[in-house]
Coordinates of C-alpha atoms in Angstrom, one line a residue:
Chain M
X27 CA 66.0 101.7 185.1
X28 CA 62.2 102.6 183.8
X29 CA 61.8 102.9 179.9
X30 CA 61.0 106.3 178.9
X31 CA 59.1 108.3 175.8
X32 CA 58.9 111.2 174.6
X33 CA 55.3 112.1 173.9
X34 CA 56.0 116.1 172.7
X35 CA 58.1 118.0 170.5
X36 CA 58.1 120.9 168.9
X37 CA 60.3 123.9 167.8
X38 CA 60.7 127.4 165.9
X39 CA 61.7 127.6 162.6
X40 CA 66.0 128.1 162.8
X41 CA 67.1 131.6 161.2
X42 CA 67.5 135.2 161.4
X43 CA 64.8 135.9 164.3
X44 CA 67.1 139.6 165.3
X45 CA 63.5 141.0 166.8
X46 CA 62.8 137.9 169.2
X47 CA 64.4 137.4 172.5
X48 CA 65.5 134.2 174.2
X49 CA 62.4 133.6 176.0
X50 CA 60.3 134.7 173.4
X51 CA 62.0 131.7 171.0
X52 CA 61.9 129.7 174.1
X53 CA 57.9 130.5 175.0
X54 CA 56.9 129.0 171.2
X55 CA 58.4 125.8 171.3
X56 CA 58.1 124.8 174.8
X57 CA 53.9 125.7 174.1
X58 CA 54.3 123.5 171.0
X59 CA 55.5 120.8 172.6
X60 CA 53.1 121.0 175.7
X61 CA 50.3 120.9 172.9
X62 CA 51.7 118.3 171.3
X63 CA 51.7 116.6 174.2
X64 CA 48.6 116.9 175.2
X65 CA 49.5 117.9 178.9
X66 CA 49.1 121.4 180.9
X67 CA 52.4 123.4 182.2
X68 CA 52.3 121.8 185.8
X69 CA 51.9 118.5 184.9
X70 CA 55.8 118.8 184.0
X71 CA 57.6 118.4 187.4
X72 CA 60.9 119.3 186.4
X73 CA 62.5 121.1 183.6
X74 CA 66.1 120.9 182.0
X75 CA 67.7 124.0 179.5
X76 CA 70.2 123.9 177.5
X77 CA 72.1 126.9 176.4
X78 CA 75.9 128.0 175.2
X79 CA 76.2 131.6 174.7
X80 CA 73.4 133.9 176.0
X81 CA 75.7 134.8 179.3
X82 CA 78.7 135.5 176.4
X83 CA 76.4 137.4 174.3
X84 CA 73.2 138.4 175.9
X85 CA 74.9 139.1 179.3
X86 CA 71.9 136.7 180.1
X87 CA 71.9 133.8 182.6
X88 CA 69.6 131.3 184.2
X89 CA 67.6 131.1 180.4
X90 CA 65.8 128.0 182.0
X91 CA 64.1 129.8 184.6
X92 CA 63.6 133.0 182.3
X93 CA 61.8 130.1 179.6
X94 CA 60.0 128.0 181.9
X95 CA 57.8 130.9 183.6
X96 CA 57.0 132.0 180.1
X97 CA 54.6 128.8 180.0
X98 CA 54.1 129.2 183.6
X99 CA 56.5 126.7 184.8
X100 CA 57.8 127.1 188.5
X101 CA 58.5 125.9 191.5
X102 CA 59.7 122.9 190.5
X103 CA 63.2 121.6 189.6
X104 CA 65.1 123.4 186.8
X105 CA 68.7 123.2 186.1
X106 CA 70.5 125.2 182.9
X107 CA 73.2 123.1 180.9
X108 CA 76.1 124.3 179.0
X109 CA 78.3 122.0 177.0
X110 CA 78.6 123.6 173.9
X111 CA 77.3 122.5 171.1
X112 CA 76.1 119.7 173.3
X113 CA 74.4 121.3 175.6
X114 CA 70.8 120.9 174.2
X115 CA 71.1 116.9 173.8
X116 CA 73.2 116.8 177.4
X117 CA 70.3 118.6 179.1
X118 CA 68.1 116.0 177.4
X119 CA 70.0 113.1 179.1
X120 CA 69.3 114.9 182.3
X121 CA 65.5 114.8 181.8
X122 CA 66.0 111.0 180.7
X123 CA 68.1 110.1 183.7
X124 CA 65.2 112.0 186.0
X125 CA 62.9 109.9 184.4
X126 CA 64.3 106.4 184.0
X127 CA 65.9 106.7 187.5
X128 CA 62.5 107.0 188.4
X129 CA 62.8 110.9 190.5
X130 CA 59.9 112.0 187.9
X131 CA 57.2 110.9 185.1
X132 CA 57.1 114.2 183.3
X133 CA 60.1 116.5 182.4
X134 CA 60.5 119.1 180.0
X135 CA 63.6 120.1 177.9
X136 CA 64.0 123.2 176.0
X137 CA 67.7 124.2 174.4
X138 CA 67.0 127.5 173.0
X139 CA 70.3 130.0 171.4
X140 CA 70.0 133.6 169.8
X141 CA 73.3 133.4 168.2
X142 CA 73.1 135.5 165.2
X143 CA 76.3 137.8 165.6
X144 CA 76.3 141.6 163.8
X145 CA 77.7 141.6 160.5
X146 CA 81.7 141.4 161.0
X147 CA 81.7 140.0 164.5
X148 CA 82.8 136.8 165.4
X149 CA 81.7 134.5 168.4
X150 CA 84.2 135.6 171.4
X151 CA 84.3 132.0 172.5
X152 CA 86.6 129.7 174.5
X153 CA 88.7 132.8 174.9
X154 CA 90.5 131.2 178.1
X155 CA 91.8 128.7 175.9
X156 CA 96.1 129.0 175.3
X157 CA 94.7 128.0 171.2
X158 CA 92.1 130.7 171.1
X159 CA 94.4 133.3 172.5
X160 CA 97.5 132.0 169.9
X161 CA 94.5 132.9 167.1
X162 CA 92.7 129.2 166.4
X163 CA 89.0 129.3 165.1
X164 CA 86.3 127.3 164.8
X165 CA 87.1 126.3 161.2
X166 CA 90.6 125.9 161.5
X167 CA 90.1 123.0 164.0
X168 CA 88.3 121.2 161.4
X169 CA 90.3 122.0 158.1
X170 CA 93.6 119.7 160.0
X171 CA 90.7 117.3 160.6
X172 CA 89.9 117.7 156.9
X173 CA 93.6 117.7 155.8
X174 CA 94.6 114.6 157.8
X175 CA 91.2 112.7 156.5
X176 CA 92.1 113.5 152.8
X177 CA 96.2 112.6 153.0
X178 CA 95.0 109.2 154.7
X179 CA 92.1 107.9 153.2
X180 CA 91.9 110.1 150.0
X181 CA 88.4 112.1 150.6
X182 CA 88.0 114.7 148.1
X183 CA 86.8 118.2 148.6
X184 CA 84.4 117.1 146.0
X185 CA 83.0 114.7 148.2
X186 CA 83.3 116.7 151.6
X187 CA 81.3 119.6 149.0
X188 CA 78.9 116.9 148.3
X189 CA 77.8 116.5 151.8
X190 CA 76.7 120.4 151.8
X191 CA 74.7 119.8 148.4
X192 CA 73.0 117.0 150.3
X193 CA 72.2 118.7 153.3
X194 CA 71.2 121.9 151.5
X195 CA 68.8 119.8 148.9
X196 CA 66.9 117.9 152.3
X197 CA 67.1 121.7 154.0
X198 CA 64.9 123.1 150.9
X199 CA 62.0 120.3 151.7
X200 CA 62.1 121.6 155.7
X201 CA 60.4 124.5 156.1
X202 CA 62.0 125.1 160.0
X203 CA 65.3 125.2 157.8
X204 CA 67.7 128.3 158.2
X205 CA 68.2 128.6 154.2
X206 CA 66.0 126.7 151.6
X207 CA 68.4 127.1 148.9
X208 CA 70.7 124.2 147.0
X209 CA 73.9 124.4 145.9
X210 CA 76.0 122.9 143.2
X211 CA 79.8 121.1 144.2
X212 CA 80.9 123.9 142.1
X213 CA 79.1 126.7 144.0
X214 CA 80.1 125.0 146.9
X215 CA 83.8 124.7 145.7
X216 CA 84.0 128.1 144.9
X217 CA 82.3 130.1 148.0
X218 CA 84.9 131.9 149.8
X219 CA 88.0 129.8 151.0
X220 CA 87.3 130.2 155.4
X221 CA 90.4 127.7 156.5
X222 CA 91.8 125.3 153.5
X223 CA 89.8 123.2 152.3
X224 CA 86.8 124.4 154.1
X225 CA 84.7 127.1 152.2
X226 CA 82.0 129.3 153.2
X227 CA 79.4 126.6 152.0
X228 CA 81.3 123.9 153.9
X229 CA 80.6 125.8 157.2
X230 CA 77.1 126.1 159.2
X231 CA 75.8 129.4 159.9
X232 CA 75.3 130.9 163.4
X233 CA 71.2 131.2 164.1
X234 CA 68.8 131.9 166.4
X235 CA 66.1 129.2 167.5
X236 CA 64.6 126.9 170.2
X237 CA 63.3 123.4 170.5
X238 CA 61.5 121.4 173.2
X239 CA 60.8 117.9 174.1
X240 CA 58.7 116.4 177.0
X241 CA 59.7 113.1 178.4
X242 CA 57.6 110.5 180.5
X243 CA 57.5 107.3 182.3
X244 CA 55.8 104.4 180.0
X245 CA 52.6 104.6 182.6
X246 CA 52.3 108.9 181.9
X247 CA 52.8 108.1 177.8
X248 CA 50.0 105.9 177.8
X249 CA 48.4 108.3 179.1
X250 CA 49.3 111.5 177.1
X251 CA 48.6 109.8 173.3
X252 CA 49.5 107.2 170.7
X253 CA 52.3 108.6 169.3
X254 CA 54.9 108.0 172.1
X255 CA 58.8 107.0 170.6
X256 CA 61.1 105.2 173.4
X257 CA 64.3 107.2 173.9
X258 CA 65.8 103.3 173.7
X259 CA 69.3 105.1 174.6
X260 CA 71.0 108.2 176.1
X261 CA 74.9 108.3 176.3
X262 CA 77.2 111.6 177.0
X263 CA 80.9 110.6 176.8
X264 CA 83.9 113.4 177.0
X265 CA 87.1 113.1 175.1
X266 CA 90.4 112.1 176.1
X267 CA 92.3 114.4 175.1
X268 CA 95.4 111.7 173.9
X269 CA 97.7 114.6 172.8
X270 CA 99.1 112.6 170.0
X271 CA 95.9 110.6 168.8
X272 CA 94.6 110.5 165.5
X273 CA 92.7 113.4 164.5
X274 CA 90.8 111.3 161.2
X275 CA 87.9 110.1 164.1
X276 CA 86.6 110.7 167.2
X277 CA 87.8 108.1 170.1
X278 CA 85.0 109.4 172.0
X279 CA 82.4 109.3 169.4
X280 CA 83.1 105.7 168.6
X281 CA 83.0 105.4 172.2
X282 CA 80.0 106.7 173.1
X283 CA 78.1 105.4 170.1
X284 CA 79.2 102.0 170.8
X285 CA 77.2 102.5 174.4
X286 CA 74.4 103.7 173.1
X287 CA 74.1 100.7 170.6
X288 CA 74.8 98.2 173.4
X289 CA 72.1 100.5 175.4
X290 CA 69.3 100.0 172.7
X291 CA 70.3 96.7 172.1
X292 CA 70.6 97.8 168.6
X293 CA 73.5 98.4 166.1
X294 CA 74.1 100.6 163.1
X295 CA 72.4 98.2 160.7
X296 CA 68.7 99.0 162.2
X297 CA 68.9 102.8 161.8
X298 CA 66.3 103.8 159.7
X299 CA 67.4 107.8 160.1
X300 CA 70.0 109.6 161.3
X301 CA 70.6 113.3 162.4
X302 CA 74.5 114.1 163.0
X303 CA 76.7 116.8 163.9
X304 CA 77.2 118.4 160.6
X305 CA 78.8 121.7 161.6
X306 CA 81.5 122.0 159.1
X307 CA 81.1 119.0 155.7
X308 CA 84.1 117.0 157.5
X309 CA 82.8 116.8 160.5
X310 CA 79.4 114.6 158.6
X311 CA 82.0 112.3 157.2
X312 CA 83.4 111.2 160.5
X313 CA 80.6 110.7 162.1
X314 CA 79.5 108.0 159.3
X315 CA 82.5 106.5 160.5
X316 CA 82.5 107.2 163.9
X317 CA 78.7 105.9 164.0
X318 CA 79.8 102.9 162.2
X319 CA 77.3 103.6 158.9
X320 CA 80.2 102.8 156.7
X321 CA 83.8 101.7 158.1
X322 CA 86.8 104.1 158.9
X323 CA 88.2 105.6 156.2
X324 CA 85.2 105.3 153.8
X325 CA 82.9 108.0 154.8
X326 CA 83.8 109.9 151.5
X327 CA 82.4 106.5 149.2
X328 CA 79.1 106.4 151.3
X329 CA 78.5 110.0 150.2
X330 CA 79.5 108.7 146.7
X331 CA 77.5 105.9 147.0
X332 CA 74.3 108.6 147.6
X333 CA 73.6 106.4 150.8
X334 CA 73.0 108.9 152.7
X335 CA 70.7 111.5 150.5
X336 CA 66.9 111.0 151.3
X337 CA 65.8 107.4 149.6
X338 CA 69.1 106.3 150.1
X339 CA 70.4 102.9 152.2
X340 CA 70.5 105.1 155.8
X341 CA 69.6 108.8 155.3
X342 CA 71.3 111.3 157.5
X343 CA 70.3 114.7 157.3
X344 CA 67.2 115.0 156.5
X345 CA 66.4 118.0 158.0
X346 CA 69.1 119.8 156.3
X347 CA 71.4 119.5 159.0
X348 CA 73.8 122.3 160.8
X349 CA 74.8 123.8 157.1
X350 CA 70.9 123.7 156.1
X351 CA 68.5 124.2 158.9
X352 CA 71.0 126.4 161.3
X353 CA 72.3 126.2 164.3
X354 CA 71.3 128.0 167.4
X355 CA 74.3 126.2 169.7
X356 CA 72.2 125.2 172.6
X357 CA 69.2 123.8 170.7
X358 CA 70.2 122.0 168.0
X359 CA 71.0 118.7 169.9
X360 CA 67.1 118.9 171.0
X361 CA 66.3 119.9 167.4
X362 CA 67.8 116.7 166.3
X363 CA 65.9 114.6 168.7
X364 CA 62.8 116.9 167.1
X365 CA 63.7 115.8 163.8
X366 CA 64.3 111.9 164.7
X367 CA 60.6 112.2 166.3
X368 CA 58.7 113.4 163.3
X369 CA 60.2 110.8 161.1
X370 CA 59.1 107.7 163.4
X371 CA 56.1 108.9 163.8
X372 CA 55.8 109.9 160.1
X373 CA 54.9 113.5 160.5
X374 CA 57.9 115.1 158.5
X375 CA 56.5 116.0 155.4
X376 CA 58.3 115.9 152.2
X377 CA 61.6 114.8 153.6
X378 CA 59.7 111.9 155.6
X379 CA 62.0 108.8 155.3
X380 CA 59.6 106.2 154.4
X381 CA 58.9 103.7 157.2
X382 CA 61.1 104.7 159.7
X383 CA 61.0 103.2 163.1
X384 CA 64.7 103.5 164.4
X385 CA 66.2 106.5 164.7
X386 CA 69.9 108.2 165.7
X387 CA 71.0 111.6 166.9
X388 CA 74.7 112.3 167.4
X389 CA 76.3 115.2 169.3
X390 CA 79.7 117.1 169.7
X391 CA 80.3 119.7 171.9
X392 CA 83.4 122.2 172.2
X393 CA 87.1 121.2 171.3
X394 CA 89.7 121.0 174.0
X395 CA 93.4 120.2 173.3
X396 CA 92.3 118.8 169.6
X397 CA 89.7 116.5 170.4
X398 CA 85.6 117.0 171.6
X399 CA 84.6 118.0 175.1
X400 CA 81.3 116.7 175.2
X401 CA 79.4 113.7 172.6
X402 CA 75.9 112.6 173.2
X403 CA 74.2 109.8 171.1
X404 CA 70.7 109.2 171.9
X405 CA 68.7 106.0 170.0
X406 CA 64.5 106.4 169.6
X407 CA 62.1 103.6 168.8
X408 CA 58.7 103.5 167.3
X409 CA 57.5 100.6 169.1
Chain O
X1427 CA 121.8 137.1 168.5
X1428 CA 119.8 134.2 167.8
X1429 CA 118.1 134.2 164.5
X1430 CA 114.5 134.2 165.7
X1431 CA 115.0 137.0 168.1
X1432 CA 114.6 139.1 164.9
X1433 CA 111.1 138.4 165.1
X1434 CA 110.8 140.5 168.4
X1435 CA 109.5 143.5 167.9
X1436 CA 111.1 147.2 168.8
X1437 CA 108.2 147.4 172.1
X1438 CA 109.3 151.1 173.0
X1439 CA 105.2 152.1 173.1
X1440 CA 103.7 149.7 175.7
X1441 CA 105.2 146.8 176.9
X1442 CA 105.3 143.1 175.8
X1443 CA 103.6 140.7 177.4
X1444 CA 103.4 136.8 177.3
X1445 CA 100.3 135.1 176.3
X1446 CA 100.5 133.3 178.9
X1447 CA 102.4 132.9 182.3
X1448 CA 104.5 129.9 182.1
X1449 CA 104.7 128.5 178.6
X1450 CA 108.6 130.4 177.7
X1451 CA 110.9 132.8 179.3
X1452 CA 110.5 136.2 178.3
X1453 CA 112.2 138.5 177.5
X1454 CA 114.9 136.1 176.6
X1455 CA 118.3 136.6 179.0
X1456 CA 121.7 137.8 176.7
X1457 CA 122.4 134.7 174.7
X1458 CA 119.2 132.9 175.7
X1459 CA 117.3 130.4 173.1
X1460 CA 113.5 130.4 173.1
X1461 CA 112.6 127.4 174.2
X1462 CA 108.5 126.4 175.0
X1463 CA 108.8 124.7 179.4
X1464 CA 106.6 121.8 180.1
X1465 CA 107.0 119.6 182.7
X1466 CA 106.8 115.4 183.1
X1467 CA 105.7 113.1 185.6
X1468 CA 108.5 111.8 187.4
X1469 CA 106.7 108.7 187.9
X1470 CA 105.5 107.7 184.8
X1471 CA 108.1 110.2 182.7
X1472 CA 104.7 111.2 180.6
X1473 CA 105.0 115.1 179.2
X1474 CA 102.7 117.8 179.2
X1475 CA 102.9 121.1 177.4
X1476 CA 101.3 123.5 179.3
X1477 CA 102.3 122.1 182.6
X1478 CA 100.0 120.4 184.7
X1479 CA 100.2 120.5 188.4
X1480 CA 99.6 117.0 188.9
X1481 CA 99.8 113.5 186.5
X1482 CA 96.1 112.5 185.7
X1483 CA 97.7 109.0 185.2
X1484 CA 99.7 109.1 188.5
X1485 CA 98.2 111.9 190.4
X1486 CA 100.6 111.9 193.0
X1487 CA 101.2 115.7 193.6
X1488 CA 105.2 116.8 194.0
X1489 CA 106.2 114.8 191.5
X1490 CA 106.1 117.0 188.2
X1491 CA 110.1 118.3 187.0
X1492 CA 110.0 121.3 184.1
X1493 CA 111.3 120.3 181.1
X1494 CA 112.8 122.5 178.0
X1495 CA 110.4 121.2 175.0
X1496 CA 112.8 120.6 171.8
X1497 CA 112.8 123.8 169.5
X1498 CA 112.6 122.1 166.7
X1499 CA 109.5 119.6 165.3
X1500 CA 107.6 118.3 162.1
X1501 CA 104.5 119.6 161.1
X1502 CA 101.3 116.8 161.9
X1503 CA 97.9 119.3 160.3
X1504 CA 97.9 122.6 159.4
X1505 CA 95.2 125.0 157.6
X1506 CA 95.6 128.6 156.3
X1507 CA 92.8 130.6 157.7
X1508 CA 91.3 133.1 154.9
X1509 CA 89.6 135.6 157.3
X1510 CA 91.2 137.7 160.6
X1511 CA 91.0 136.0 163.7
X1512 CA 89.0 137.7 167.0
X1513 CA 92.0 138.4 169.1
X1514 CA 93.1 140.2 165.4
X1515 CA 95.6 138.6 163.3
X1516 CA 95.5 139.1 159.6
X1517 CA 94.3 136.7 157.2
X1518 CA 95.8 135.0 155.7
X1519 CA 97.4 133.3 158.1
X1520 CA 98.4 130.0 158.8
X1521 CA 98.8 127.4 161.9
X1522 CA 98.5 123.9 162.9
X1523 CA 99.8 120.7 165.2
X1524 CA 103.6 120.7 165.5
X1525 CA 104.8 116.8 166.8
X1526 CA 107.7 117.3 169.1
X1527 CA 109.0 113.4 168.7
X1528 CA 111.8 113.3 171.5
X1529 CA 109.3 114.8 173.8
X1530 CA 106.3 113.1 172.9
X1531 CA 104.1 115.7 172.8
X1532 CA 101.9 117.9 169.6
X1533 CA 101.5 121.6 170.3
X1534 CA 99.2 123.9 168.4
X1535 CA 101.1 126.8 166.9
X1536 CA 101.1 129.4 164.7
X1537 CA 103.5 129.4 161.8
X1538 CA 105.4 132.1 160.5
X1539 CA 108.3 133.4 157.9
X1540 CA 107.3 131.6 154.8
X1541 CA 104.1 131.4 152.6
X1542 CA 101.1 130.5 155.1
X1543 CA 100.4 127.7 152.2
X1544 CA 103.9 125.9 152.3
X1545 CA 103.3 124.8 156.1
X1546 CA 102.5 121.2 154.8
X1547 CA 102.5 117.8 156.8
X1548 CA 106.1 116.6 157.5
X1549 CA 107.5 120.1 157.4
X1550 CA 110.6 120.6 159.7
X1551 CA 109.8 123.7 161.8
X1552 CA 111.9 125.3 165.0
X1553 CA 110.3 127.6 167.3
X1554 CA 110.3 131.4 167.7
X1555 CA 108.4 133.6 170.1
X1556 CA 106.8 136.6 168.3
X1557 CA 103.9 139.5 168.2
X1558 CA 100.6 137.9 167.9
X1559 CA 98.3 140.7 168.7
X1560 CA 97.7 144.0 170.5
X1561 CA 95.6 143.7 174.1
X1562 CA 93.2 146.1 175.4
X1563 CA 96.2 148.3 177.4
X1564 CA 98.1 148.2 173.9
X1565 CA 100.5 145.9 175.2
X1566 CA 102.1 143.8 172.7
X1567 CA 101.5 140.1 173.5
X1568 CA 103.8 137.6 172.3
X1569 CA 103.1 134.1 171.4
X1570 CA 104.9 131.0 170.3
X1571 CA 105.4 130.3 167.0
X1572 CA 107.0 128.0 164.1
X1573 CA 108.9 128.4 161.1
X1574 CA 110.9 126.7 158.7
X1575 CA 114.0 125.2 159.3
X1576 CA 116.9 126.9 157.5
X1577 CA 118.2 125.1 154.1

């Protein structure tokens, strides 16, 4: 297996964008990261999309081939990927299993989402599922997560609220952030109850955005400029589905984690920065576990502990996360990877963590009998 | 009549219509409990709920039986949700994980005839079937569902 880099990122600011369409949102960050890169549209010989919704609400398909000729991309390779939430960062492991398998040098990968619903709609997802026809949502999923993490380990709602005030304050210092607005626990507390104890606040919005990497072989990074990171790692793992397991972590999160560490030949104590899965406040809390950041049942004392707010022991978030900087389901596990970038290379402004040179983005994708469909955990390096 | 047949409503406009094919007999015969049908490996004696057409332990095809889940179980999770769902259930509303112990299995249900807020962990719950929403014909479509156990 070859090493490879990603030597170009770039994406749109996450938000409202109702007068922009998919390839529109797609066209900006894919030229952004071909500039970034420093290479011309057919240099890239093959080119990966993920998406999660345009054929539910656009009545679109085939977004990859609609975004790649936008930047005059053809004739080459391109495959869309849907896996949720996860289907940004899964068609990312695609491009880096092209390239370390050694099929390509350069590959591009865009996840791009307009998923912005009219006021007083709600996303008409998963609706084959037996729990979505019974009347589960999103939220509700989460709040037994929440429910079950509180009665066994004690986590607060103050402390779950806490991880939204985090987010929020890092969100305000990105300016590709959805909403650039803090919040107080008590504002956070008191938003509208969704599904106990999960509040509006507690709960990421739905947004509109795109983000693209290019990948290479270590000979084409040398190449293309200085600033190349090693994507060390790349791991997509699917649940289990144990119908009786623990609901306080994710088996396959753990899992996949644990391969990605032994991947990178790295563990949870040399992460400089991390960028997790934040769509509701719980979910943040299991993945410190999950990631191994703090053991089980002590993700609520890291947040205590401030650990994780920028200039603390391993920052997570910085961007703002889901509840800050959006999320626009099909690109927000290459937004992640976007994020992680800037940081090694020290391009992220005022939310830079200071000296960073390893780097973690972690993934979930879709629920399916109570646990996750799809995690991906990728690892970059600033060698 | 059983006690939770009550909860069926009077279907004179439209008809009603399971959720889903498979998961409980409906209508109910004269005298007939609601009862949720899985079915278990004959091999390995593991449950599923809804049935599977094969063991993905085993996988040996032929060798699933039905099964009659038990109506009664304890509550594992549950949340009240604060806004109407899609498919268009009122809010509040409330639902979670019921643990079947003799059968080995959790199901996700929807609770119903108490307070949406007194569904807590450890709560004993039996099973009724029920409206849960109107499809696009108008046909009523009935679900599974949980409430308390009496006294």
């Amino acid at each position: 297996m070859r090493d490879v880099y990603i030597v170009g990122a770039g994406m749109t600011q996450f938000g409202k964008h109702l007068e922009r369409s998919l390839r529109d949102l797609g066209r900006e960050a894919c030229l952004l990261a071909l500039k970034d890169a420093g290479i011309r549209p057919k240099d890239v010989e093959a080119g990966y999309c993920g998406n999660a919704l345009a054929p539910a609400i656009q009545g679109e398909t085939g977004v990859g081939q609609n975004v790649f000729w936008e930047v005059g991309i053809s004739g080459i390779p391109i495959v869309n990927m849907e896996n949720a939430c996860a289907s940004g960062s899964t068609a990312l492991r695609e491009g880096w299993m092209a390239v370390a398998g050694g099929f390509y040098d350069v590959v591009m990968v865009i996840g791009v989402e307009k998923a912005v619903m009219p006021k007083g709609t709600m996303l008409n997802v998963g609706a084959g599922e037996l729990e979505t026809k019974l009347g589960e949502v999103f939220p509700g999923y989460f709040a037994t997560i929440a429910q079950k993490h509180m009665e066994r380990f004690g986590t607060t709602r103050g402390q779950m609220a806490q991880v939204s005030v985090k987010n929020h304050i890092h969100g305000a210092l990105n300016p590709y952030a959805q909403f650039q607005k803090k919040f107080t626990v008590e504002e956070v507390l008191n938003s509208p109850m969704i599904a106990d104890p999960l509040t509006l606040f507690s709960c990421c919005p739905n947004s509109d955005g795109a983000a693209a990497l290019i990948l290479c072989s270590k000979e084409k990074a040398n190449k293309a400029n200085s600033r190349a990171i090693r994507l060390a790692a790349s791991v997509l793992a699917t649940g289990t589905y144990d119908n009786q397991r623990d609901i306080t972590n994710w088996e396959v999160e753990i899992r996949a984690a644990q391969q990605a560490y032994k991947m990178a030949s790295l563990g949870p104590e040399d992460l400089d920065v991390v960028e997790v899965h934040d769509a509701f406040t719980i979910c943040e809390i299991l993945h410190y576990e999950g990631l191994g950041l703090c053991p089980l049942g002590e993700g609520g004392r890291l947040i205590d502990e401030k650990a994780t707010e920028l200039g603390g022991r391993i920052p997570v978030n910085p961007s703002g996360g889901l509840l800050s900087k959006g999320h626009p389901v099909g690109a927000s596990g290459v937004a992640q990877v976007v994020e992680i970038v800037w940081h090694l290379r020290g391009e992220a402004g005022e939310r830079q963590v200071q000296g960073a040179r390893v780097g973690l983005a972690d993934m979930m994708g879709g629920n399916k009998e109570g646990d996750t469909r799809a995690c991906t955990v990728h690892i970059l390096v600033k060698e | 009549m059983p006690d939770s047949a009550k909860n069926i409503p009077n279907t004179t406009i439209g008809s009603a219509v399971p959720v889903q094919e498979g998961l409980f007999n409906y209508p109910l015969a004269d005298g007939e409990r609601p009862a949720l049908k899985g079915n278990r490996c004959i091999q390995c004696g593991k449950s599923f709920f809804p049935k599977r057409t094969v063991c993905p332990e085993c996988f040996v095809s032929g060798q699933m039986e039905e099964i009659e889940l038990e109506r009664q179980g304890v509550i594992y999770a549950s949340t009240v949700v604060r806004v109407s769902s899609p498919t268009g259930i009122k809010a509040p509303y409330a639902y979670g994980y019921v643990d079947l112990p003799s059968n080995q299995l959790r199901v996700f249900a929807l609770f119903t005839g108490a307070d949406p807020g007194s569904f807590v962990p450890g709560r004993k719950v039996e099973l009724v079937l029920e409206a849960i929403s109107k499809d696009r014909e108008g046909n009523t479509v009935i679900g599974y569902k949980f409430k308390p156990v009496a006294g």
